[in-house]
Amino acid sequence: METIVSIKPLLAVLVSLAAVPLILMSSKTPNLREVWSFVAAFIKFGLVLSMTPAILDGKIIEYTAFTVLPGIDFTLRVDALGLFFATTASFLWIITTAYSIGYMRSENEHSQTRYYCCFAVALSSALGVAFAGNLFTLYLFYEVLSIMTYPLVAHHEDFEAWEGGRKYVVYLVGLAKTALLGAIVITYMTTGTLDFRPGGIFTTDMPSMLVTLSYILFLIGFAKAGMMPFHNWLPSAMVAPTPVSGLLHAVAVVKVGVFSVVRVIMNVYGVDVMDFFGLGIPTAFFVSFTIIMASIIALTKNDLKARLAYSTVSQLSYIILGVALLTPNGVLGGILHIANHAFSKITLFFCAGSIFVASHIKKIDKLDGIGWKMPVTMTAFTIGSFSMIGVPAVAGFTSKWYLTVGTLEAGSVALLCVLLASTVLNAAYFLPIVFRAFFKPAPAGDEHFDSIREAPYFVVVPLTITAILSVVFGIFPNYFINLIERFLG
Amino acid sequence: MQGLLNIPFIGDHILSLLIFLPLLGAFVLLFLKNERCIRWIALVTTVVDFILAIAVIRGFDPSVHTMQFVERYPWIPSFNIQYYLGIDGISVLMVFLTALIGWICVLASWTAIDKRVKEFNIALLVMQTAMLGVFCSLDFLLFYIFWEAMLIPMYLIIGVWGGPNRIYSAFKLFLYTLAGSILMLVGMISLYFKGGGTFDIQALMNQSYTFQFQVFVFLLFFIAFAVKVPMFPFHTWLPDAHVEAPTAGSIILAGVLLKMGTYGFLRFSFPMFPDASKFFAVPVIILSLIAIIYGAFLALAQVDMKKLIAYSSVSHMGFVTLGLFLFNKTGVEGGILQMFNHGITTSALFLCVGIIYERTHTRLLDRYGWAAKLVPFYAFFLFLFSMASMGFPGTNGFIGELLILMGAYSNYKLYILFLLFGIVLGAAYMLWMYKRVAFGAAVGHGGGHGAAHGGTHPGRIKDVNLREVVAILAFLVFVFWVGFHPMDFINIMDASVDHLLTQVSGGHALVAEVLVK
């Protein structure tokens, strides 16, 4: 594979970091401040896009800044998988910046400068993880992301926010410091390198116990992936303002976790080693528990954001399940779901925020008839729900299709049943919301309810865009599929 | 600055100059009255000393393990005592660290010390001479003189300029250290007779001693060094000393004094008593693990910021002793690097405590909680140092811990289980401390929305000034330098560590012999 040395990946990572001082300096002029976020977001997305042609040509873009220890470099390496994730995250940052303006200003939130700064750093680290060329670089950005999103989770600075933030840090940093660091040390001591390579760095002649142990440690260490029993931080993190839940807890942070798991399975262990040591199918069964259990918990939640959070926990495990199947279509479906779930889930969170801005309603049983008050929002919500369920022509369908084919390739009817059962459960917890919003009568004589109007444009337009894109990717999934096939070779 | 070494007299006596320049400065201070003038002279002296240290470290040849910049003169010929100085790859890092901390201490006490300014600065300068002397001495008696000489200024710094309970703490420090030193003196004298009537450290290394003798002297030295480190269970003097000491005293304690113990292991215990060192390796590692975890739990329980950092030192120095007693290259290099790292990071944290104490006159964590809002720059710097202390990737702490983890893993895999537990506790107390300083109280202090709440709102409070920023930046450079490019530092010690390890492994035959008997 041809390798191009270019500083572009580094620039793409750093551009949002460079925006931080500018954001800080213009804290007194909010409009200028948000302009910096926009500028950085557009440059970032542009840089990511500019690398696409080379990647589609089958090249790799690499930049090694310096060597830390022998065998451990600070390296950014852009391959199709990284670019795929980076495209999703950097594009959604643009949308979320617009949404943030609408949401944060409507809610009159405090400390908005801090908010935009942390957001920018979080995006830097998300791209850093996407482009990381080895485990050290990945770990570096992974940790930065955990720490820098803490102020976003604890944004409201009340009791609930501190508790949510505490849980967030304990889970993410705690497990990264123990399990992940341990796994990295074992990997380095066993293989002598931390680089990501096509086909992995572990080989089949290594001691089975070490390979299995380090693999389990990796799975536990990447707590951002939200696998049970290490998922509890995610629902608690819902105390954050909705744009944070939208971009970070549906896209950037959790997807960084899942992405890292995918990266480790594909480029640290490799399909062959996973197969040889029989790690794939047990993983798939392990995450199946999360898929079903999280869906069942979601059924019981009356708080809209909490239900979405558990839906996220469940959907994240789809991705790991797909990759753990180790069959071509399974891996393709799993990876594709990173983007598809991102676009649809961010739509759903944006809708939840939109409802909150317009009406301050958080509970699902208060949503009767709101569809006619907020038609755009609730239509987008419906599209997002359909995607989660896997209704054809919406994004979620494509990935679910590949996942189902993958389970059949792997010859596991049990896993197929898990997917089908979870689809039923998805329908069971999303459709009632849609039904309430459009088909139940609004509470009569409620003045507050009567006064509800559609949320401001800065809120509604972004969620419309993501909803439309969910449909577009459902009908034309080829752009992303091409990238993933390039990665799979 | 390397040009300095080409000047004939300076080049030949660079270590003597480095060591005694602060003493000369202290002598000059004796004749001065103006406080401003005294502070500037002390600063200039220490800065020039630092420049000399830079010249030394840049002129140091890392490719050989032999002693460099050697100065050797007979001193008391009838007892074969010499004035013998020299440094290798291990001590050069410590010399550099000491010289760096020297001028930062003067800056840190610029306004914090307002009574007996002259005496304080003299104590600081004498202290620096003694510390540099310890790291450069190659004659045991000379070493011992410097070693004991450190105690007096330190005792005074804590006992005169310390907090309310200063006399108790100073006495405790003095007694603990002195008890250890006396045992070391006994060991030294028995070495003198067994080792062929010399105090020459390198000559003593080349002798081979019987296993029983090695064990005897190793234990004597061990207590002396373990008190200094401080290792569990000899650590109880440390929190007291830190809490009462003025900021500069804490910086010296954490930055340099604690390194004396581990340096002693490297310079004496390992090369002179290789068999005993290996014999006691596992017990020492177990003590280190206890220190790491117990120290971290103690740190978690603290409500006083300074005490928290003091206990974190116990935990961090546990990493160092563990790394050293692994006797493999990665572990020992990690241990030495972590000595340097701890000197940088913990000193910086004590500096930060000093800065906030000067403004609020409290160190209780529940009195803070407004730092991010009121003193954002301070909060930012404290954040970076907290991250470095908890071993955040990209900072110096991460590299040190990673090397020690790797060394421990290749020695005995289960060690890393405990180490990782210690690391995560480290993250816990550091993050929690930072949260309590910067972001408002968690529970029970009302749940207002927005403005700084919880803790005591101190009204207006000044952010860091230029003088403090200079001191902070000096530390910060090394946090990231080691964090991103540690090879610069590892290369310096590489040849010396190799040599040390061959010295240690040379004793295998003896152990086998004893075990056969």
XYZ file of N, CA and C in Angstrom, chain A residues 56-244:
567
model
N -9.341 6.860 -1.138
C -10.140 6.023 -2.030
C -9.267 5.370 -3.100
N -8.115 6.024 -3.389
C -7.155 5.422 -4.318
C -6.371 4.283 -3.688
N -6.644 4.023 -2.433
C -5.935 2.923 -1.774
C -4.635 3.349 -1.138
N -4.459 4.663 -0.931
C -3.213 5.104 -0.278
C -3.450 5.312 1.208
N -2.351 5.500 1.918
C -2.414 5.760 3.357
C -1.684 7.074 3.585
N -2.257 7.947 4.379
C -1.569 9.202 4.684
C -1.013 9.096 6.092
N 0.266 9.412 6.230
C 0.900 9.181 7.525
C 1.708 10.395 7.939
N 1.738 10.632 9.243
C 2.599 11.690 9.756
C 3.125 11.266 11.121
N 4.430 11.119 11.228
C 5.030 10.779 12.516
C 5.687 12.026 13.073
N 5.205 12.481 14.200
C 5.749 13.715 14.761
C 7.063 13.441 15.473
N 7.103 12.433 16.317
C 8.346 12.131 17.031
C 8.233 10.757 17.669
N 9.388 10.251 18.090
C 9.420 8.952 18.755
C 9.471 9.182 20.251
N 8.596 8.501 20.967
C 8.578 8.666 22.415
C 9.554 7.672 23.049
N 9.302 6.407 22.823
C 10.204 5.362 23.294
C 10.414 4.437 22.109
N 11.440 3.602 22.149
C 11.629 2.709 21.007
C 10.371 1.875 20.761
N 9.858 1.935 19.543
C 8.636 1.197 19.228
C 7.362 1.945 19.553
N 7.479 3.100 20.168
C 6.304 3.905 20.488
C 6.481 5.289 19.880
N 5.702 5.575 18.856
C 5.792 6.884 18.205
C 4.507 7.649 18.427
N 4.620 8.959 18.213
C 3.402 9.745 18.093
C 3.098 9.801 16.599
N 2.221 8.933 16.152
C 1.975 8.801 14.721
C 0.505 8.969 14.409
N 0.236 9.762 13.375
C -1.116 9.832 12.850
C -1.110 9.129 11.510
N -2.008 8.173 11.340
C -2.059 7.453 10.081
C -3.520 7.394 9.636
N -3.789 7.964 8.471
C -5.156 7.999 7.986
C -5.376 6.830 7.049
N -6.252 5.917 7.446
C -6.681 4.887 6.509
C -8.185 5.039 6.314
N -8.774 4.120 5.557
C -10.178 4.307 5.214
C -11.070 4.284 6.449
N -10.746 3.428 7.404
C -11.574 3.354 8.611
C -11.530 4.667 9.389
N -10.308 5.179 9.588
C -10.159 6.427 10.314
C -10.847 7.571 9.604
N -10.680 7.607 8.296
C -11.274 8.697 7.525
C -12.797 8.643 7.593
N -13.314 7.433 7.557
C -14.748 7.219 7.629
C -15.322 7.817 8.923
N -14.656 7.519 10.029
C -15.113 8.043 11.317
C -14.897 9.555 11.380
N -13.735 10.008 10.882
C -13.423 11.434 10.941
C -14.417 12.237 10.126
N -14.809 11.729 8.971
C -15.780 12.439 8.141
C -17.080 12.623 8.909
N -17.546 11.531 9.523
C -18.796 11.604 10.274
C -18.691 12.634 11.399
N -17.639 12.508 12.205
C -17.531 13.362 13.383
C -17.338 14.816 12.998
N -16.476 15.082 12.017
C -16.193 16.491 11.717
C -17.387 17.141 11.016
N -18.127 16.365 10.215
C -19.304 16.966 9.595
C -20.353 17.281 10.648
N -20.561 16.350 11.564
C -21.607 16.578 12.567
C -21.230 17.688 13.534
N -19.937 17.999 13.646
C -19.552 19.137 14.492
C -20.122 20.438 13.929
N -20.079 20.567 12.596
C -20.626 21.788 11.980
C -22.102 21.917 12.361
N -22.837 20.824 12.158
C -24.264 20.854 12.453
C -24.509 21.157 13.927
N -23.706 20.503 14.789
C -23.927 20.675 16.222
C -23.596 22.089 16.670
N -22.610 22.719 16.025
C -22.302 24.094 16.404
C -23.517 24.977 16.165
N -24.162 24.797 15.023
C -25.370 25.575 14.745
C -26.436 25.269 15.788
N -26.607 23.989 16.061
C -27.625 23.584 17.023
C -27.323 24.150 18.407
N -26.020 24.130 18.783
C -25.629 24.651 20.090
C -26.035 26.101 20.244
N -25.842 26.868 19.166
C -26.193 28.288 19.246
C -27.671 28.422 19.564
N -28.479 27.678 18.826
C -29.916 27.736 19.068
C -30.272 27.282 20.473
N -29.682 26.171 20.902
C -30.068 25.583 22.181
C -29.544 26.404 23.351
N -28.243 26.691 23.335
C -27.629 27.339 24.491
C -28.184 28.753 24.683
N -28.438 29.456 23.574
C -28.931 30.825 23.738
C -30.398 30.823 24.144
N -31.188 29.885 23.597
C -32.589 29.835 24.006
C -32.696 29.526 25.492
N -31.789 28.661 25.966
C -31.849 28.254 27.360
C -31.106 29.230 28.264
N -30.451 30.222 27.646
C -29.685 31.194 28.422
C -28.657 30.522 29.335
N -27.947 29.562 28.811
C -27.001 28.804 29.625
C -25.814 29.676 30.026
N -25.255 29.350 31.198
C -24.066 30.065 31.666
C -22.809 29.430 31.059
N -21.662 30.062 31.276
C -20.346 29.514 30.900
C -20.302 28.975 29.475
N -20.850 29.735 28.539
C -20.875 29.215 27.176
C -19.480 29.185 26.556
N -18.601 30.090 27.006
C -17.239 30.076 26.468
C -16.546 28.765 26.803
N -16.660 28.376 28.077
C -16.077 27.112 28.493
C -16.648 25.969 27.663
N -17.964 26.051 27.452
C -18.660 25.014 26.698
C -18.065 24.861 25.297
N -17.917 25.983 24.596
C -17.407 25.883 23.223
C -15.939 25.456 23.197
N -15.167 25.885 24.189
C -13.759 25.471 24.261
C -13.650 23.960 24.416
N -14.386 23.445 25.403
C -14.297 22.004 25.657
C -14.774 21.217 24.448
N -15.802 21.750 23.801
C -16.307 21.081 22.606
C -15.214 20.976 21.546
N -14.502 22.092 21.358
C -13.451 22.102 20.339
C -12.357 21.097 20.680
N -11.958 21.067 21.959
C -10.908 20.116 22.347
C -11.408 18.683 22.165
N -12.674 18.458 22.508
C -13.234 17.109 22.377
C -13.170 16.658 20.926
N -13.459 17.588 20.011
C -13.417 17.205 18.594
C -11.995 16.927 18.134
N -11.053 17.735 18.655
C -9.648 17.467 18.342
C -9.292 16.050 18.728
N -9.695 15.667 19.935
C -9.275 14.341 20.387
C -10.046 13.241 19.655
N -11.290 13.516 19.265
C -12.025 12.500 18.508
C -11.312 12.216 17.185
N -10.888 13.293 16.514
C -10.148 13.081 15.263
C -8.796 12.434 15.535
N -8.206 12.803 16.676
C -6.934 12.185 17.041
C -7.073 10.676 17.171
N -8.161 10.246 17.802
C -8.394 8.805 17.913
C -8.621 8.208 16.528
N -9.386 8.915 15.704
C -9.679 8.385 14.370
C -8.403 8.182 13.571
N -7.468 9.114 13.703
C -6.255 9.066 12.879
C -5.087 8.395 13.594
N -5.279 7.959 14.835
C -4.152 7.418 15.598
C -3.513 6.259 14.844
N -2.188 6.290 14.776
C -1.487 5.243 14.047
C -1.019 4.125 14.944
N -1.098 4.328 16.254
C -0.719 3.258 17.173
C -1.470 3.431 18.476
N -1.303 2.454 19.348
C -2.074 2.465 20.590
C -1.698 3.622 21.496
N -0.435 4.037 21.461
C -0.038 5.153 22.326
C -0.785 6.412 21.930
N -0.783 6.722 20.640
C -1.464 7.927 20.165
C -2.952 7.844 20.480
N -3.501 6.652 20.267
C -4.920 6.473 20.538
C -5.214 6.711 22.015
N -4.366 6.133 22.873
C -4.575 6.267 24.312
C -4.484 7.729 24.738
N -3.517 8.430 24.167
C -3.345 9.852 24.478
C -4.627 10.625 24.212
N -5.161 10.485 23.001
C -6.350 11.261 22.648
C -7.584 10.745 23.385
N -7.617 9.440 23.618
C -8.736 8.845 24.346
C -8.853 9.480 25.733
N -7.704 9.635 26.391
C -7.700 10.208 27.734
C -8.045 11.696 27.705
N -7.512 12.396 26.711
C -7.835 13.823 26.604
C -9.348 13.982 26.465
N -9.936 13.119 25.667
C -11.377 13.195 25.460
C -12.127 12.967 26.772
N -11.687 11.972 27.557
C -12.384 11.707 28.828
C -12.341 12.931 29.725
N -11.164 13.532 29.840
C -11.005 14.635 30.786
C -11.727 15.889 30.289
N -11.587 16.179 29.009
C -12.101 17.455 28.516
C -13.619 17.455 28.348
N -14.252 16.285 28.383
C -15.701 16.306 28.293
C -16.343 16.361 29.676
N -15.506 16.226 30.716
C -16.056 16.303 32.077
C -16.770 17.646 32.331
N -16.138 18.785 31.978
C -16.847 20.049 32.208
C -18.151 20.145 31.422
N -18.224 19.437 30.318
C -19.465 19.479 29.541
C -20.565 18.683 30.234
N -20.176 17.533 30.791
C -21.177 16.715 31.487
C -21.665 17.437 32.736
N -20.694 18.021 33.474
C -21.046 18.692 34.730
C -21.439 20.149 34.492
N -21.872 20.471 33.283
C -22.084 21.868 32.905
C -23.016 22.617 33.849
N -24.078 21.960 34.313
C -25.075 22.687 35.113
C -24.609 22.966 36.527
N -23.537 22.309 36.950
C -22.933 22.573 38.258
C -23.915 22.430 39.403
N -24.904 21.580 39.257
C -25.742 21.291 40.417
C -25.436 19.868 40.886
N -26.152 19.431 41.888
C -25.831 18.150 42.506
C -25.841 17.013 41.481
N -26.901 16.998 40.687
C -27.052 15.928 39.709
C -25.896 15.947 38.715
N -25.509 17.160 38.303
C -24.433 17.295 37.320
C -23.109 16.814 37.895
N -22.822 17.191 39.164
C -21.561 16.738 39.770
C -21.542 15.226 39.871
N -22.687 14.665 40.274
C -22.739 13.212 40.416
C -22.547 12.529 39.059
N -23.232 13.061 38.046
C -23.090 12.507 36.701
C -21.653 12.594 36.231
N -21.046 13.752 36.476
C -19.671 13.965 36.055
C -18.723 13.031 36.785
N -19.006 12.819 38.070
C -18.133 11.967 38.864
C -18.172 10.537 38.314
N -19.379 10.076 38.059
C -19.542 8.735 37.528
C -18.821 8.609 36.184
N -18.979 9.636 35.386
C -18.373 9.684 34.063
C -16.861 9.485 34.159
N -16.243 10.269 35.042
C -14.784 10.192 35.154
C -14.350 8.868 35.769
N -15.095 8.423 36.797
C -14.706 7.181 37.458
C -14.725 6.032 36.456
N -15.786 5.952 35.663
C -15.863 4.856 34.694
C -14.813 5.015 33.598
N -14.790 6.177 32.971
C -13.957 6.317 31.767
C -12.475 6.362 32.104
N -12.109 7.228 33.052
C -10.682 7.313 33.383
C -10.245 6.091 34.169
N -11.076 5.674 35.104
C -10.702 4.543 35.945
C -10.415 3.302 35.124
N -11.330 2.959 34.223
C -11.116 1.745 33.444
C -9.996 1.928 32.428
N -9.842 3.130 31.907
C -8.755 3.351 30.955
C -7.412 3.229 31.647
N -7.361 3.687 32.905
C -6.083 3.639 33.626
C -5.744 2.226 34.049
N -6.738 1.432 34.352
C -6.424 0.082 34.809
C -6.392 -0.892 33.629
N -7.567 -1.190 33.104
C -7.649 -2.249 32.105
C -6.915 -1.876 30.824
N -7.176 -0.666 30.333
C -6.596 -0.297 29.045
C -5.077 -0.193 29.126
N -4.598 0.484 30.165
C -3.144 0.621 30.305
C -2.492 -0.750 30.461
N -3.147 -1.620 31.244
C -2.627 -2.976 31.403
C -2.564 -3.690 30.066
N -3.641 -3.551 29.286
C -3.670 -4.212 27.980
C -2.559 -3.679 27.083
N -2.326 -2.362 27.155
C -1.281 -1.779 26.314
C 0.085 -2.318 26.719
N 0.320 -2.401 28.043
C 1.612 -2.916 28.502
C 1.796 -4.363 28.041
N 0.739 -5.172 28.197
C 0.858 -6.575 27.774
C 1.128 -6.643 26.269
N 0.414 -5.824 25.509
C 0.608 -5.827 24.061
C 2.044 -5.469 23.702
N 2.542 -4.424 24.334
C 3.898 -3.978 24.005
C 4.927 -5.029 24.417
N 4.738 -5.612 25.593
C 5.723 -6.583 26.056
C 5.649 -7.877 25.238
N 4.469 -8.184 24.701
C 4.351 -9.421 23.936
C 4.796 -9.246 22.497
N 4.419 -8.107 21.899
C 4.674 -7.956 20.466
C 5.840 -7.016 20.176
N 6.222 -6.187 21.138
C 7.322 -5.262 20.910
C 6.939 -4.021 20.131
N 5.672 -3.852 19.856
C 5.251 -2.661 19.141
C 3.832 -2.317 19.553
N 3.435 -1.089 19.256
C 2.049 -0.699 19.513
C 1.368 -0.271 18.225
N 2.026 -0.467 17.091
C 1.478 0.016 15.824
C 0.221 -0.742 15.417
N -0.644 -0.027 14.712
C -1.774 -0.693 14.076
C -1.319 -1.186 12.714
N -1.543 -2.454 12.439
C -1.161 -2.960 11.122
C -2.330 -3.722 10.538
N -2.474 -3.687 9.214
C -3.506 -4.515 8.599
C -3.200 -5.967 8.931
N -4.162 -6.660 9.493
C -3.889 -8.051 9.865
C -3.392 -8.209 11.285
N -3.139 -7.078 11.979
C -2.838 -7.154 13.401
C -1.377 -7.351 13.723
N -1.040 -7.179 15.003
C 0.341 -7.352 15.447
C 0.500 -8.599 16.292
N -0.592 -9.128 16.824
C -0.504 -10.412 17.514
C -0.421 -11.509 16.455
N 0.268 -12.595 16.789
C 0.327 -13.708 15.844
C -0.209 -14.961 16.525
N -0.456 -15.955 15.710
C -1.130 -17.136 16.250
C -0.210 -17.981 17.113
N 1.117 -17.695 17.096
C 2.001 -18.527 17.916
C 2.228 -17.945 19.305
N 1.469 -16.913 19.658
C 1.648 -16.321 20.984
C 0.792 -17.069 22.010
N 1.200 -16.994 23.284
C 0.469 -17.756 24.299
C -1.003 -17.357 24.350
N -1.836 -18.348 24.318
C -3.266 -18.106 24.237
C -3.778 -17.302 25.425
N -3.198 -17.583 26.605
C -3.714 -16.907 27.782
C -3.479 -15.396 27.717
N -2.263 -15.009 27.279
C -1.942 -13.582 27.205
C -2.816 -12.888 26.184
N -3.006 -13.535 25.032
C -3.809 -12.914 23.978
C -5.229 -12.704 24.482
N -5.790 -13.739 25.093
C -7.165 -13.632 25.566
C -7.277 -12.590 26.670
N -6.321 -12.635 27.607
C -6.374 -11.693 28.723
C -6.299 -10.261 28.225
N -5.336 -9.997 27.342
C -5.194 -8.621 26.879
C -6.440 -8.189 26.102
N -7.017 -9.122 25.357
C -8.222 -8.784 24.597
C -9.360 -8.398 25.533
N -9.520 -9.193 26.594
C -10.592 -8.876 27.548
C -10.323 -7.522 28.201
N -9.044 -7.282 28.533
C -8.703 -5.994 29.140
C -9.015 -4.845 28.192
N -8.752 -5.044 26.907
C -9.082 -3.990 25.947
C -10.589 -3.718 25.958
N -11.369 -4.788 25.919
C -12.823 -4.601 25.881
C -13.309 -3.843 27.111
N -12.752 -4.204 28.274
C -13.166 -3.509 29.497
C -12.645 -2.079 29.482
N -11.404 -1.924 29.018
C -10.760 -0.612 29.067
C -11.477 0.434 28.235
N -11.999 0.023 27.095
C -12.714 0.997 26.263
C -14.145 1.133 26.773
N -14.262 1.703 27.976
C -15.586 1.809 28.580
C -16.481 2.762 27.810
N -15.875 3.591 26.958
C -16.688 4.527 26.183
C -17.623 3.787 25.242
N -17.290 2.517 24.945
C -18.146 1.765 24.039
C -19.467 1.379 24.693
N -19.583 1.601 25.993
C -20.870 1.409 26.654
C -21.321 -0.025 26.772
N -20.380 -0.977 26.776
C -20.789 -2.365 26.920
C -21.179 -2.624 28.368
N -22.252 -3.393 28.569
C -22.607 -3.774 29.943
C -21.543 -4.725 30.464
N -21.179 -4.704 31.716
C -21.726 -3.892 32.804
C -21.018 -2.541 32.993
N -20.367 -2.027 31.969
C -19.641 -0.757 32.149
C -20.331 0.375 31.388
N -21.648 0.348 31.383
C -22.410 1.296 30.572
C -22.994 2.410 31.411
N -22.911 2.282 32.717
C -23.754 3.117 33.566
C -23.446 4.603 33.499
N -22.228 4.935 33.054
C -21.874 6.351 32.960
C -22.721 7.058 31.915
N -23.155 6.314 30.899
C -23.813 6.969 29.761
C -25.166 7.562 30.132
N -26.067 6.792 30.753
C -27.324 7.422 31.176
C -27.091 8.575 32.149
N -26.086 8.427 33.050
C -25.836 9.514 34.007
C -25.324 10.757 33.311
N -24.624 10.568 32.189
C -24.067 11.720 31.475
C -25.155 12.520 30.770
N -26.385 12.026 30.821
C -27.465 12.740 30.158
C -27.838 14.037 30.866
N -27.217 14.301 32.037
C -27.470 15.592 32.681
C -26.865 16.729 31.870
N -26.007 16.397 30.927
C -25.348 17.432 30.126
C -26.373 18.137 29.245
N -26.047 19.358 28.784
C -26.930 20.015 27.824
C -27.124 19.119 26.591
N -28.263 19.240 25.940
C -28.598 18.298 24.869
C -27.599 18.250 23.705
N -27.041 19.375 23.253
C -26.066 19.246 22.157
C -24.899 18.346 22.541
N -24.538 18.355 23.831
C -23.460 17.481 24.290
C -23.903 16.035 24.181
